[in-house]
Tab-separated table of C-alpha atoms and ligand atoms in Angstrom:
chain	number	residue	atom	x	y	z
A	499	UNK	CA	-50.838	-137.012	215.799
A	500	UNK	CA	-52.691	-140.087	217.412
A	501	UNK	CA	-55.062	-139.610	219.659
A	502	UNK	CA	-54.626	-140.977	223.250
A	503	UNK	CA	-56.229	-144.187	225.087
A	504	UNK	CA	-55.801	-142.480	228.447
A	505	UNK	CA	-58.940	-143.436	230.100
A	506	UNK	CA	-61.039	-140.721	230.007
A	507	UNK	CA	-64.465	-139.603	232.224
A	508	UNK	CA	-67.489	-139.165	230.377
A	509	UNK	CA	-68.888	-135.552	229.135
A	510	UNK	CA	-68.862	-132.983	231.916
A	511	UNK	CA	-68.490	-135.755	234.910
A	512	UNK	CA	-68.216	-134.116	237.760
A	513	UNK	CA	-65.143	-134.355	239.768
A	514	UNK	CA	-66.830	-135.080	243.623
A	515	UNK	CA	-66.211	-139.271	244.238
A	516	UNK	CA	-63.317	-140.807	244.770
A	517	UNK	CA	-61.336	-142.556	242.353
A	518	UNK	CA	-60.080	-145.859	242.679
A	519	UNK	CA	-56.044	-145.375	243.063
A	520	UNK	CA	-53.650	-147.854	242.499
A	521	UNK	CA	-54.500	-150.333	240.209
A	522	UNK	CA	-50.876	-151.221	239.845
A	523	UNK	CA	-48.309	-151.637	241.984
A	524	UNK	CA	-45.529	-148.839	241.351
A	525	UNK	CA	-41.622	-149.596	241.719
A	526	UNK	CA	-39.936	-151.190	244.442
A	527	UNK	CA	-37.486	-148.636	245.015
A	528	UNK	CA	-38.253	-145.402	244.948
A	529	UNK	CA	-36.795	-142.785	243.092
A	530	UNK	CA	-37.114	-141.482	239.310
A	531	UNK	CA	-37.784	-144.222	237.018
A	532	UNK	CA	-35.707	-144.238	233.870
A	533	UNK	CA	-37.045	-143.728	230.617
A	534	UNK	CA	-38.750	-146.725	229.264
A	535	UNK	CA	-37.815	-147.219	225.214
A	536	UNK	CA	-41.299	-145.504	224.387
A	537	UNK	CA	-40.195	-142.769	227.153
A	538	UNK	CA	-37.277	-141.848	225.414
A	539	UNK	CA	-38.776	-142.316	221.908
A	540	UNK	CA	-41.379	-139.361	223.381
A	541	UNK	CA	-38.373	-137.464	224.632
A	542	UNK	CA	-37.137	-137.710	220.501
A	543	UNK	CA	-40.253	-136.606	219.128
A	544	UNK	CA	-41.060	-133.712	221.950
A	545	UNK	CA	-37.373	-132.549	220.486
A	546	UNK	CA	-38.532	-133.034	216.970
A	547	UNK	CA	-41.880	-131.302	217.368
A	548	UNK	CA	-40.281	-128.263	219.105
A	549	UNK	CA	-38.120	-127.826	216.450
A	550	UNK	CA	-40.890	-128.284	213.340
A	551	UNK	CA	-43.102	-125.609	215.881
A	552	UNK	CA	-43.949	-122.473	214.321
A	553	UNK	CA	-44.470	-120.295	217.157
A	554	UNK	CA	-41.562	-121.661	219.272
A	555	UNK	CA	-39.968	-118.491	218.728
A	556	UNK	CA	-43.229	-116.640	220.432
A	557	UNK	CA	-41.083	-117.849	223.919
A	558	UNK	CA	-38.959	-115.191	223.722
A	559	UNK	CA	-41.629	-112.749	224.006
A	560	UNK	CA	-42.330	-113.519	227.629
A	561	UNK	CA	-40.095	-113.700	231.291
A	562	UNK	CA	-39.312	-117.030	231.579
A	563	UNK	CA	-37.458	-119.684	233.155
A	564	UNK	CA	-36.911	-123.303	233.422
A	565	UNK	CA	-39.796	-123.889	235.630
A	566	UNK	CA	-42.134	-125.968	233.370
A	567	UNK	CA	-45.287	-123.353	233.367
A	568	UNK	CA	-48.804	-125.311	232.684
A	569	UNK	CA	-50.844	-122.845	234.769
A	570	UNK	CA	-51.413	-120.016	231.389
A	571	UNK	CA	-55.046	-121.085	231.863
A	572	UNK	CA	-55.284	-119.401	235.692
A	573	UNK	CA	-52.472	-116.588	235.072
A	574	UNK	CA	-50.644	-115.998	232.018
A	575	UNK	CA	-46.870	-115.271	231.495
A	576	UNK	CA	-45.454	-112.241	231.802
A	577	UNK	CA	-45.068	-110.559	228.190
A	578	UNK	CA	-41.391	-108.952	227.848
A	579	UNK	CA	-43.533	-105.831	225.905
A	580	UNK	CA	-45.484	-104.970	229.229
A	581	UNK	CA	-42.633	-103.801	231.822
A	582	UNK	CA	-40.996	-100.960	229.683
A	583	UNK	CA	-44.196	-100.260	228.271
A	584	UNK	CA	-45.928	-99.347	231.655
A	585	UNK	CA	-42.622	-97.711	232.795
A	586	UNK	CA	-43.283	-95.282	230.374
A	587	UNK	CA	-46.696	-95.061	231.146
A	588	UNK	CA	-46.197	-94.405	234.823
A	589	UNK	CA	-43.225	-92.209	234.190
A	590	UNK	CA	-43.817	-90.059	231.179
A	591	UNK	CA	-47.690	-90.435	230.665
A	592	UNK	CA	-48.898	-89.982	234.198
A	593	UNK	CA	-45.551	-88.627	235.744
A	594	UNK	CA	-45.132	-85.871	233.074
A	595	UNK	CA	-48.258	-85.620	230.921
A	596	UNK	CA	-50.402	-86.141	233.598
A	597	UNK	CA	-54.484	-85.451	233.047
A	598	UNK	CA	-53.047	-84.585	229.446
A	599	UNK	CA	-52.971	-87.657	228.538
A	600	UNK	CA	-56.459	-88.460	228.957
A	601	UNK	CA	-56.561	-87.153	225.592
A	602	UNK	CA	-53.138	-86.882	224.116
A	603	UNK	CA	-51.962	-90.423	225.404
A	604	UNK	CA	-55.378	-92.406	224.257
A	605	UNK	CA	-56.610	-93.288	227.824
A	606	UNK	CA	-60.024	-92.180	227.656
A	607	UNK	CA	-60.109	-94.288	224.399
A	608	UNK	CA	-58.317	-97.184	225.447
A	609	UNK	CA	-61.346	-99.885	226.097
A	610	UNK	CA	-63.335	-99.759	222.787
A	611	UNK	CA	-59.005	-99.570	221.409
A	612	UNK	CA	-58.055	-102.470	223.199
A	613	UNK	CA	-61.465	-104.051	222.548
A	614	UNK	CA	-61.020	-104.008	219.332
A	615	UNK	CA	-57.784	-105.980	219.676
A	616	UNK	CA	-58.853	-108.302	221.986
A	617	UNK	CA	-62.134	-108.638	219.124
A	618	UNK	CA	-59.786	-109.734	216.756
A	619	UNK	CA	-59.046	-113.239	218.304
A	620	UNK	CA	-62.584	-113.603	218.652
A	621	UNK	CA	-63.843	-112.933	215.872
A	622	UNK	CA	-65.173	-110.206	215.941
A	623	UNK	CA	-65.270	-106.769	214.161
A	624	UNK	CA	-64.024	-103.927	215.676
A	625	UNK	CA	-66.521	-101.745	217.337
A	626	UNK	CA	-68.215	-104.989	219.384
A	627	UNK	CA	-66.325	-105.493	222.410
A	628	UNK	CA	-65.042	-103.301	225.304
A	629	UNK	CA	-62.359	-103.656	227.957
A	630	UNK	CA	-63.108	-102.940	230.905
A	631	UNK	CA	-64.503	-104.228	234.755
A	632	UNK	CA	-64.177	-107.719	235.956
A	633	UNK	CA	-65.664	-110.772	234.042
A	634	UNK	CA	-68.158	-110.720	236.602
A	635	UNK	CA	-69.552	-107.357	236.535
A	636	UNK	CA	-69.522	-107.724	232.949
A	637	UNK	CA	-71.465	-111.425	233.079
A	638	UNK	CA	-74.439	-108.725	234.806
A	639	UNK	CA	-74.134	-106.156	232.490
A	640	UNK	CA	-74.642	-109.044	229.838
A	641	UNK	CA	-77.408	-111.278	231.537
A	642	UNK	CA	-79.394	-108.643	232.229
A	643	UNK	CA	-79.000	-106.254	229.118
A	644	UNK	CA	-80.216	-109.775	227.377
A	645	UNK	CA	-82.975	-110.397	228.982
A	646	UNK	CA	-84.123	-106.983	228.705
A	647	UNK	CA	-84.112	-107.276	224.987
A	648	UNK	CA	-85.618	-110.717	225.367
A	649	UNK	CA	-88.646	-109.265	227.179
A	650	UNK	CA	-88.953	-106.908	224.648
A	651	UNK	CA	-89.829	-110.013	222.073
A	652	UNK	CA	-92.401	-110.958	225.032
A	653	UNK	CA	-92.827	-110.469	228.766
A	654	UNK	CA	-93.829	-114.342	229.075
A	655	UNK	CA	-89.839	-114.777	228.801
A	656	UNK	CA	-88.989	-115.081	232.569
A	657	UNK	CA	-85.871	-117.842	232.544
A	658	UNK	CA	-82.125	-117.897	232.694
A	659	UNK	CA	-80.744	-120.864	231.564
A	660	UNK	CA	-77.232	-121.375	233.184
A	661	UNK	CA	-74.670	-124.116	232.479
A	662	UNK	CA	-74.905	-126.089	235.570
A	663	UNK	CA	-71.351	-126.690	236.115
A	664	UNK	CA	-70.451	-122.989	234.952
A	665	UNK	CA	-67.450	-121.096	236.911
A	666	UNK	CA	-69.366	-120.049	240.118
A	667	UNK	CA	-69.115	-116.462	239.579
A	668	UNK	CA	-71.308	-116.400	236.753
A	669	UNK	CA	-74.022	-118.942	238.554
A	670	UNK	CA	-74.216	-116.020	241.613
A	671	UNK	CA	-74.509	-113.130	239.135
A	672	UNK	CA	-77.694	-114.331	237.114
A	673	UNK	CA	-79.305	-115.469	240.148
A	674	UNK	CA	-79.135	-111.666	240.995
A	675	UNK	CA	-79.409	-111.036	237.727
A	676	UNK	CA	-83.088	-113.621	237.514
A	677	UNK	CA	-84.326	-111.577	241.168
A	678	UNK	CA	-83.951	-108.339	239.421
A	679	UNK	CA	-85.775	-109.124	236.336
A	680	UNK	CA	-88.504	-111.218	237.056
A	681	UNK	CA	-86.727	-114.510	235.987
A	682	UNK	CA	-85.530	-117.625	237.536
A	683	UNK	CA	-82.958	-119.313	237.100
A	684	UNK	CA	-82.550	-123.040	235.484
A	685	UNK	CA	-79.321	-124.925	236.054
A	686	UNK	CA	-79.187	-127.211	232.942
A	687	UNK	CA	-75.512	-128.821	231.507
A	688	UNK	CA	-74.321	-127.125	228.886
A	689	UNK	CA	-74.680	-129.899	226.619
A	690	UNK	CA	-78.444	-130.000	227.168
A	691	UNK	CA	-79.283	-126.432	226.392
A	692	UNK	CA	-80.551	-126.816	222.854
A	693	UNK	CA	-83.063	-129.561	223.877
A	694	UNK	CA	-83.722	-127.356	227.102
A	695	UNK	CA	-84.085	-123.505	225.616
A	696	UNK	CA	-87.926	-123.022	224.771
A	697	UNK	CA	-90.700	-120.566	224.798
A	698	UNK	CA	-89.959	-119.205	228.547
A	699	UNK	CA	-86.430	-118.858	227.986
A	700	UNK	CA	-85.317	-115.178	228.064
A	701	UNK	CA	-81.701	-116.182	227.716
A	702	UNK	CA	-78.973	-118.901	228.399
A	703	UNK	CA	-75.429	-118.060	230.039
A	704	UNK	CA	-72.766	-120.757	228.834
A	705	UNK	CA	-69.232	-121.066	229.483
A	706	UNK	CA	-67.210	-121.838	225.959
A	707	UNK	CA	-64.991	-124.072	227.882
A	708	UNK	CA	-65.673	-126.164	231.432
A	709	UNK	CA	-63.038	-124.511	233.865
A	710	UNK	CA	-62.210	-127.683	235.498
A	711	UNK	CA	-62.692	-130.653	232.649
A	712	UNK	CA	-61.394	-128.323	229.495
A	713	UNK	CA	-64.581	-129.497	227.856
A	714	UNK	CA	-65.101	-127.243	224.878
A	715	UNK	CA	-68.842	-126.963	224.562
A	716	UNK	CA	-70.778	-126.128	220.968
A	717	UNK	CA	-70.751	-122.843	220.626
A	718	UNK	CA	-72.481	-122.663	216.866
A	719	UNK	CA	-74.808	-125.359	217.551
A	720	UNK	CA	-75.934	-124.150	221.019
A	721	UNK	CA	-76.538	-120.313	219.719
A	722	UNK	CA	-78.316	-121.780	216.502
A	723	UNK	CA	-80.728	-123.091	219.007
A	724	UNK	CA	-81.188	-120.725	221.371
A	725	UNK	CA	-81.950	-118.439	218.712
A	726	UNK	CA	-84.305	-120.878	217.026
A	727	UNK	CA	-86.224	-120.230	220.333
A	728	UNK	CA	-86.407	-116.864	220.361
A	729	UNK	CA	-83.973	-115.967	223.262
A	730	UNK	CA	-80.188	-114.813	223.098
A	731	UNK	CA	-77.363	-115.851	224.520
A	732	UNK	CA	-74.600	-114.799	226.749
A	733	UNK	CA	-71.177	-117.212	226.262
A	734	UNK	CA	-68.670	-116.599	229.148
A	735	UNK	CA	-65.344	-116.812	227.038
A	736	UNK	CA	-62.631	-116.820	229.676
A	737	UNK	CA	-61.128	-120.385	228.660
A	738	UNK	CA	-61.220	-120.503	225.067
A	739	UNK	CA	-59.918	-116.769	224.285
A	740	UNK	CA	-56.391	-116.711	222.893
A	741	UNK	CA	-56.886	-120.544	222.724
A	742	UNK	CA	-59.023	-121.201	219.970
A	743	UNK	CA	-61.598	-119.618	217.282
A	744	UNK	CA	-64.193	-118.540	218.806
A	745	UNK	CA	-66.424	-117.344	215.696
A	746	UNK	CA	-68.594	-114.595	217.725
A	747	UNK	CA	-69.472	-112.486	214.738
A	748	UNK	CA	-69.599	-116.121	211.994
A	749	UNK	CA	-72.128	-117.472	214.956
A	750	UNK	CA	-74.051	-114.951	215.329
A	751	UNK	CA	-73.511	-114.734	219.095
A	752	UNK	CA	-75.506	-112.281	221.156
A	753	UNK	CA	-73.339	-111.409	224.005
A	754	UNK	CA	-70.026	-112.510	225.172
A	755	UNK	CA	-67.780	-111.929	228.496
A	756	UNK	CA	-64.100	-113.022	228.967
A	757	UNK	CA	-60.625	-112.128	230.801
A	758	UNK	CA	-57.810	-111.351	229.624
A	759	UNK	CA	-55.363	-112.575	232.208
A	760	UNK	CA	-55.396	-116.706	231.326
A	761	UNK	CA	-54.090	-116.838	227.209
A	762	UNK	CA	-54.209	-113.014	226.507
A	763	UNK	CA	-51.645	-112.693	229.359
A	764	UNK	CA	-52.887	-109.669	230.490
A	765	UNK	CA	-51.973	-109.451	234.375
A	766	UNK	CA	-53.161	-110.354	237.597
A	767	UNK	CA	-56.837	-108.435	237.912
A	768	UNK	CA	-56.308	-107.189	233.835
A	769	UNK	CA	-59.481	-105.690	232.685
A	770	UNK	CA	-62.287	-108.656	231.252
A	771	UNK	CA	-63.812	-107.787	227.897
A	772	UNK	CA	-67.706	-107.534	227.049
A	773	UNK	CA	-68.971	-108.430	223.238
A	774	UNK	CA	-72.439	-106.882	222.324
A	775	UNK	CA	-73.067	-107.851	218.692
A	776	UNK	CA	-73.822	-104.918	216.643
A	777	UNK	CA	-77.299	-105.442	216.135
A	778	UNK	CA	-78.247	-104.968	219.578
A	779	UNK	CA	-76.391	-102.287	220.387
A	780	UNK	CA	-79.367	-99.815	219.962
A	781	UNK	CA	-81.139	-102.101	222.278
A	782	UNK	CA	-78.499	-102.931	224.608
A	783	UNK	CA	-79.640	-101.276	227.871
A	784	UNK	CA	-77.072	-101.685	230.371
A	785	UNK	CA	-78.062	-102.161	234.378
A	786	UNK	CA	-74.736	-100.197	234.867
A	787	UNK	CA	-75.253	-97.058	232.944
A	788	UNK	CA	-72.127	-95.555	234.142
A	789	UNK	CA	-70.983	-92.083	233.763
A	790	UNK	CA	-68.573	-93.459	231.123
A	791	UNK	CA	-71.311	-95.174	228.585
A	792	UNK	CA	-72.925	-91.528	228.815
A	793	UNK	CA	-73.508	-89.736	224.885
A	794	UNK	CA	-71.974	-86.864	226.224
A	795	UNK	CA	-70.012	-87.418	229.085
A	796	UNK	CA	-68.334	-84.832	230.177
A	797	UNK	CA	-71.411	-82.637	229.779
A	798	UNK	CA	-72.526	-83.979	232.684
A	799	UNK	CA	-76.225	-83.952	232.568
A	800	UNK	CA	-78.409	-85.213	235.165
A	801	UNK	CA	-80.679	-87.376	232.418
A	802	UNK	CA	-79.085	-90.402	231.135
A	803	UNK	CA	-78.543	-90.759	227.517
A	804	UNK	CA	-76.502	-93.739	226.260
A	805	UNK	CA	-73.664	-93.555	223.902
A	806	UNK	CA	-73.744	-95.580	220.179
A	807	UNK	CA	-72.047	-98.644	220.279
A	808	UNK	CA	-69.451	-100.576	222.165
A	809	UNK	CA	-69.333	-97.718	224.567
A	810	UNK	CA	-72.760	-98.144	226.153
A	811	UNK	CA	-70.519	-101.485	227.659
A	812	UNK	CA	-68.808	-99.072	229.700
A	813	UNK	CA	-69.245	-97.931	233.579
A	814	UNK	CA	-66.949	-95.653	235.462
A	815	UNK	CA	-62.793	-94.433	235.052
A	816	UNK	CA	-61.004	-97.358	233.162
A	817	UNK	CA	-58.032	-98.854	234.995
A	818	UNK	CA	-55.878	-97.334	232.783
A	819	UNK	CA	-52.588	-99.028	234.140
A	820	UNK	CA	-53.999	-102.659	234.171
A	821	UNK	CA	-55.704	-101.640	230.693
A	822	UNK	CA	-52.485	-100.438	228.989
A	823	UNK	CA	-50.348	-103.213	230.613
A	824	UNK	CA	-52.903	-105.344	228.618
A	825	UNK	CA	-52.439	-103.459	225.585
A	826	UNK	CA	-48.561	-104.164	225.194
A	827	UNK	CA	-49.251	-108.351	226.259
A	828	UNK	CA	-51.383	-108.144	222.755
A	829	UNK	CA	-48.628	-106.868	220.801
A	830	UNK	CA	-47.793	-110.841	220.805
A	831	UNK	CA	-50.619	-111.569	218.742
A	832	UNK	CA	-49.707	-109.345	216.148
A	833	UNK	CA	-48.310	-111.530	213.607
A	834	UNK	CA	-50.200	-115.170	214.908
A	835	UNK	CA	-53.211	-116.504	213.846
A	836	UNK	CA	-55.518	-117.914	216.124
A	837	UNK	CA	-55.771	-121.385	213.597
A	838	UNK	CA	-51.916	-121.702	214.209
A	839	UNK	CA	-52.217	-121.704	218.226
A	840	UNK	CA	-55.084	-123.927	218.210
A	841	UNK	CA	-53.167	-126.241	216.158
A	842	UNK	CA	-50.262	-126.236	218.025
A	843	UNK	CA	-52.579	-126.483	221.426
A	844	UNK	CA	-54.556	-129.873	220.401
A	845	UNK	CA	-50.377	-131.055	219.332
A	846	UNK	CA	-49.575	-130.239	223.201
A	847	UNK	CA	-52.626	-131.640	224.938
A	848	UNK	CA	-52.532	-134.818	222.127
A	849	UNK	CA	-48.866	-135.223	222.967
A	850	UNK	CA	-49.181	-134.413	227.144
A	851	UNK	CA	-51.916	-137.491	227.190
A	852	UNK	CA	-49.870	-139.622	225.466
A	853	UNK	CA	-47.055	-139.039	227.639
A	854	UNK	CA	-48.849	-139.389	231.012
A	855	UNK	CA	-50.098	-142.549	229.604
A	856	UNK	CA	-46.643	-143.903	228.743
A	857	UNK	CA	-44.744	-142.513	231.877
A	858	UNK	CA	-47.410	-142.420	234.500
A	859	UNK	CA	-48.140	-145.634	236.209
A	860	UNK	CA	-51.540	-147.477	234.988
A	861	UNK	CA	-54.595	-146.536	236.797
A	862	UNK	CA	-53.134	-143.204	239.330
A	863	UNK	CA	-54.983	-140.606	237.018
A	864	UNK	CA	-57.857	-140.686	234.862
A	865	UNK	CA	-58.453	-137.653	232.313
A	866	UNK	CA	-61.694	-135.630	232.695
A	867	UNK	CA	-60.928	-133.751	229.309
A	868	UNK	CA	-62.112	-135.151	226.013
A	869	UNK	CA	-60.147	-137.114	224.234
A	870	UNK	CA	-61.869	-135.398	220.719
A	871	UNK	CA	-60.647	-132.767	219.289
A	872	UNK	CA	-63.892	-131.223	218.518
A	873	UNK	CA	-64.720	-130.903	222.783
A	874	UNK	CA	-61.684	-130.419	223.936
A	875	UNK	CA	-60.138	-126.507	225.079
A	876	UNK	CA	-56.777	-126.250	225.843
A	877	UNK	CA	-56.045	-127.761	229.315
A	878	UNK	CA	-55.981	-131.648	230.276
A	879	UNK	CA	-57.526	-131.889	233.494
A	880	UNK	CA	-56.446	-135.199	235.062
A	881	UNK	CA	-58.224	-136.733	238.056
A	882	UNK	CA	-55.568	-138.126	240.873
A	883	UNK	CA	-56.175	-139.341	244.684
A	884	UNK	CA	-54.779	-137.037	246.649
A	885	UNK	CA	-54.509	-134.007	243.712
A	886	UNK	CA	-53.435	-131.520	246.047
A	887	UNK	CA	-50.848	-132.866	248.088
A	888	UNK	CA	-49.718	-134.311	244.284
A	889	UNK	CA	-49.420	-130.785	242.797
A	890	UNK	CA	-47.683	-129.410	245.969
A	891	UNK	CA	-45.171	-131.349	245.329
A	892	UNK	CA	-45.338	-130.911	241.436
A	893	UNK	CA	-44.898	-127.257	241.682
A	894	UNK	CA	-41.912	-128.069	244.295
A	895	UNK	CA	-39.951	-129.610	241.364
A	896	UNK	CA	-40.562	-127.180	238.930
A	897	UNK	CA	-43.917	-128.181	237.512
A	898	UNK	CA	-46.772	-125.598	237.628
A	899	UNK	CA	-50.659	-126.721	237.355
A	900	UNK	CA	-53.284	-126.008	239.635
A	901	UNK	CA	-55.460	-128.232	241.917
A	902	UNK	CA	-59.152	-127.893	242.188
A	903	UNK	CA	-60.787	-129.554	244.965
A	904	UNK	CA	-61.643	-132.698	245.570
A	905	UNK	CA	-59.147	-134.071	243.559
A	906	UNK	CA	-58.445	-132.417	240.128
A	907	UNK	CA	-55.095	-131.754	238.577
A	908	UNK	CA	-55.539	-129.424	235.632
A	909	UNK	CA	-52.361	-128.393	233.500
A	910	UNK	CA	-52.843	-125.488	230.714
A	911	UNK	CA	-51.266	-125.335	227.758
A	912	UNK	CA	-50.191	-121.979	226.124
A	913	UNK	CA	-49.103	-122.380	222.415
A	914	UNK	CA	-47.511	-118.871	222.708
A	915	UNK	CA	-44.758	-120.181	225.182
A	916	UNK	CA	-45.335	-123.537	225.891
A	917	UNK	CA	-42.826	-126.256	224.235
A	918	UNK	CA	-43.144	-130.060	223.635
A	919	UNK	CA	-39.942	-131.320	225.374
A	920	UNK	CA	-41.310	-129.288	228.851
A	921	UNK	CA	-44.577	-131.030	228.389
A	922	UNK	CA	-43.029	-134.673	228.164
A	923	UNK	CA	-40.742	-133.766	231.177
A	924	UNK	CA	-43.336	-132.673	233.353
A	925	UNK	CA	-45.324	-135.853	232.268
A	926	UNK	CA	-42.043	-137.995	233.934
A	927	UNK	CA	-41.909	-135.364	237.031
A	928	UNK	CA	-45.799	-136.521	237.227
A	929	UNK	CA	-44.932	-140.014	237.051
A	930	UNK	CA	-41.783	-139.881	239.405
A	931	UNK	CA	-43.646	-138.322	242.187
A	932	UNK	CA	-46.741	-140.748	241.721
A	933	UNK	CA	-44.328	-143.712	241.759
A	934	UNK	CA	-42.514	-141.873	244.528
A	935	UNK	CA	-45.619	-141.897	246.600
B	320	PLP	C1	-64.949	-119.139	233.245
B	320	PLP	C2	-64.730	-118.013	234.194
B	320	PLP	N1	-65.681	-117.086	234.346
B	320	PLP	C3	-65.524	-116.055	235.200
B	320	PLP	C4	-64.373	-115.916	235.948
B	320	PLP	C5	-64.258	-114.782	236.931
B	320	PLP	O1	-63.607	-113.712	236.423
B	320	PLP	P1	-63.390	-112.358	237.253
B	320	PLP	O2	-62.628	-112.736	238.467
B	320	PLP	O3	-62.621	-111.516	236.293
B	320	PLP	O4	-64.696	-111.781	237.571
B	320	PLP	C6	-63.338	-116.845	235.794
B	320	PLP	C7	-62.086	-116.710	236.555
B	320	PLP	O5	-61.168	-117.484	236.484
B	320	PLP	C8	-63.526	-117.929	234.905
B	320	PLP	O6	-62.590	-118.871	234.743
């Protein structure tokens, strides 16, 4: 599939001035515009493409209707596995087994469990990664665990690189995280790292994909250089997790944090994962050393002694309904590959730009996401005067994206339940309301 000409922003631009708005006089009369022969030629090939798809079938795995959902990047669908699953959890596990089935139900096992699932589409062995806590607790636990070990290598190591236009949370934490430990922090762009990461550097935090552009940054190359200088580093997964590869184990990444409610479709407030790479699990000295991490826990000694492996990622009593709610939205996964939904996400984004560019009138949005391949995740964020009041009424006619201020429209795709016919009609809605004024 071609690549579109939509205009697109340069790398990481941020999204703060104004851009210029009509450079083209819309329709006289307003109202939907009809199809133009291309239009309908995309209509034809969105039909064509859903029916070549692989995973179209994956749909009926979730609660669905005909609103067109692009917002799987913020909160994903609803998985049809999750309702009667947590019934029976609520009912029979807690209602009837009650404290029995700490054992005899798998809760107190259930993050390393889960982990290990969620590991899988990462790339990642099992006995790495732990569910569990917020992405931003566990963005602490990882920052500062990391540069611990860092200042292990040398006490000289007193900076936190942080991608400068990283989600906000994770900028807040490692300044907390820099005032405990001795370090500072240094905003760089996430591009820039490997030129930036030296001799001081203790470790850099980097988001896998920009939140609002969708740019997917070098994960290989950026690790390969960090570690060339000595220091580790920390990638906040959130946007590229049930979207893409990520590699963590075939990179040789350090630390990793993600959620599991954007592609993994986990829930409002599901549990966020934490990946400490086997080799520095020994080492991995968590500023959280929760009764739950504990060697022994329920011998409940007054000394601390941390547990082997993925479990020293753990704090207090996992949220075992949010957890196991998560556990059933993975049974999706079971028979996909992760190579098969990138695919079919880089089809949808290719295919969404070329629409907008066909349907939407010249010059009313401008796309902030790569056009490559090779940078892009799997949302098209689309600059737009006016973004807010635009996706208002977007999400009135059936379209669902999100807005972020000033003036961003950003529309995720989700391979597992997103189709190419919705993504050409909510192009048109897109157009039809920017014609409509
Ligand atoms: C990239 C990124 N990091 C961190 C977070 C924050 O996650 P949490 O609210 O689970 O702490 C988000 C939330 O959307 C995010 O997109």
């Amino acid at each position: 599939m071609s690549e579109t000409t939509i205009p697109t922003e340069s790398a990481g631009a941020e999204p703060t001035e104004p851009e210029p708005t009509v450079t083209r006089p819309g329709p006289a009369e307003p109202g939907p515009a009809e199809p133009s022969p291309a239009g309908a030629a995309l209509a034809d090939e969105a039909a064509a493409l859903d029916a070549a798809d692989p995973l179209r079938a994956k749909r009926d795995a979730f609660t669905l209707d005909d609103t067109i959902y692009l917002d799987g990047n913020s909160l994903g669908a609803l998985p049809r596995a999750v309702p009667p699953r947590l019934a029976d959890v609520v009912a029979r596990e807690w209602g009837r087994l009650r404290i029995r089935s700490w054992d005899e139900s798998g809760w107190w096992t259930a993050p390393e469990r889960i982990g290990d699932r969620v590991g899988r589409l990462l790339g990642a062995a099992p006995g790495q990664v732990v569910v569990g806590d917020s992405t931003s607790v566990n963005v602490f636990k990882a920052v500062v665990a990391a540069v611990r070990i860092a200042q292990e290598r040398g006490a000289h190591r007193d900076q936190i690189l942080v991608d400068e236009s990283t989600f906000p949370t994770d900028g807040y934490i490692a300044e907390s995280a820099a005032r405990m430990t001795g370090c500072t922090v240094r905003p760089v762009a996430a591009g820039d790292v490997p030129t930036a990461v030296g001799s001081r550097t203790a470790v850099a935090l980097v988001n896998h994909v920009d939140y609002r552009t969708g740019r997917l940054h070098d994960l290989p190359g950026t690790t390969a250089a960090v570690h060339a200088a000595g220091a580790l580093v920390v990638w906040d997964v959130c946007h590229s997790a049930g979207a893409l590869p990520v590699g963590l184990d075939a990179h040789g990444v350090d630390l990793a944090v993600g959620c599991t409610y954007k592609y993994l479709n986990g829930g409002p407030g599901a549990p966020a994962y934490l990946y400490v790479a086997r080799a520095h699990q020994p080492r991995f000295d968590s500023p959280l050393p929760g009764w739950n991490s504990h060697a022994d826990p329920f011998g409940m000694a007054s000394a601390y002694t941390p547990a082997d492996g993925a479990v020293r990622g753990r704090v207090g009593t996992p949220d075992i309904l949010s957890m196991l709610a998560l556990e059933a939205a993975l049974e999706v996964w079971d028979d996909v590959t992760i190579e098969d939904v990138r695919a079919k996400s880089l089809a949808l984004t290719d295919f969404f730009l070329r629409c907008v560019e066909d349907h939407v009138p010249a010059g009313r949005v401008r796309s902030i996401t790569p056009a490559a391949h090779a940078e892009r995740g799997s949302q098209v964020a689309l600059r737009c005067a006016e973004a807010g009041e635009v996706m208002a009424e977007l999400v009135r006619r059936g379209v669902v994206g999100d807005f972020r201020r000033p003036d961003v429209l950003r529309f995720g795709f989700t391979p597992l339940y997103t189709g190419f016919a919705e993504v050409e009609r909510a192009a048109r809605v897109l157009a039809d309301v920017l014609e409509e004024g």
